[in-house]
Coordinates of C-alpha atoms in Angstrom, one line a residue:
X18 CA 234.2 46.3 52.5
X19 CA 232.3 49.5 51.9
X20 CA 231.1 50.6 48.5
X21 CA 230.4 54.3 47.7
X22 CA 230.0 56.7 44.8
X23 CA 232.2 59.7 43.8
X24 CA 230.7 62.5 41.8
X25 CA 232.1 64.7 39.0
X26 CA 230.8 67.7 37.2
X27 CA 231.1 68.5 33.5
X28 CA 234.7 69.8 34.0
X29 CA 235.8 66.6 35.6
X30 CA 236.2 68.2 39.0
X31 CA 234.7 66.5 42.1
X32 CA 231.3 67.8 43.1
X33 CA 229.4 67.2 46.3
X34 CA 226.8 64.5 46.5
X35 CA 225.2 62.1 48.9
X36 CA 227.7 60.4 51.2
X37 CA 226.0 57.0 51.1
X38 CA 227.9 53.8 51.8
X39 CA 226.7 50.3 50.9
X40 CA 227.5 46.8 52.0
X41 CA 227.6 45.4 48.5
X42 CA 228.1 46.4 44.9
X43 CA 224.6 45.4 44.1
X44 CA 223.2 47.7 46.8
X45 CA 225.3 50.6 45.5
X46 CA 224.1 50.0 41.9
X47 CA 220.5 49.7 42.9
X48 CA 220.7 53.0 44.7
X49 CA 222.3 54.8 41.7
X50 CA 219.6 53.4 39.5
X51 CA 217.0 55.1 41.7
X52 CA 218.8 58.4 42.1
X53 CA 220.8 59.1 38.9
X54 CA 218.2 61.5 37.5
X55 CA 218.3 63.7 40.6
X56 CA 222.1 63.7 40.6
X57 CA 222.2 64.6 36.9
X58 CA 219.8 67.5 37.5
X59 CA 222.1 68.8 40.3
X60 CA 225.1 68.9 37.9
X61 CA 226.7 65.5 38.4
X62 CA 227.8 64.2 34.9
X63 CA 229.9 61.2 35.9
X64 CA 229.9 58.8 38.9
X65 CA 232.6 56.5 40.0
X66 CA 231.9 53.3 42.0
X67 CA 234.5 52.8 44.7
X68 CA 235.1 49.8 47.0
X69 CA 237.1 51.2 49.9
X70 CA 239.8 53.0 47.9
X71 CA 239.7 50.8 44.8
X72 CA 237.9 52.2 41.7
X73 CA 235.5 49.6 40.2
X74 CA 234.3 51.7 37.3
X75 CA 233.2 55.1 36.1
X76 CA 229.8 55.8 34.4
X77 CA 228.4 58.8 32.7
X78 CA 225.0 60.1 33.7
X79 CA 224.6 62.0 30.4
X80 CA 222.4 60.8 27.5
X81 CA 224.4 59.2 24.6
X82 CA 225.5 61.5 21.9
X83 CA 223.5 61.2 18.7

């Protein structure tokens, strides 16, 4: 099973990003923990963790609203 991330911009449309694949969920989450700032700076607002074609969860890269 391969894990990967999908990337979305502020309008919810797919945007390009690194096409990394990972052997485990933990590896994928570790990678996003190291790269989320660069992704956010490039316009990615939301990431979706996918195992093969199954969505595990979506996560915002934006700071919480105050």
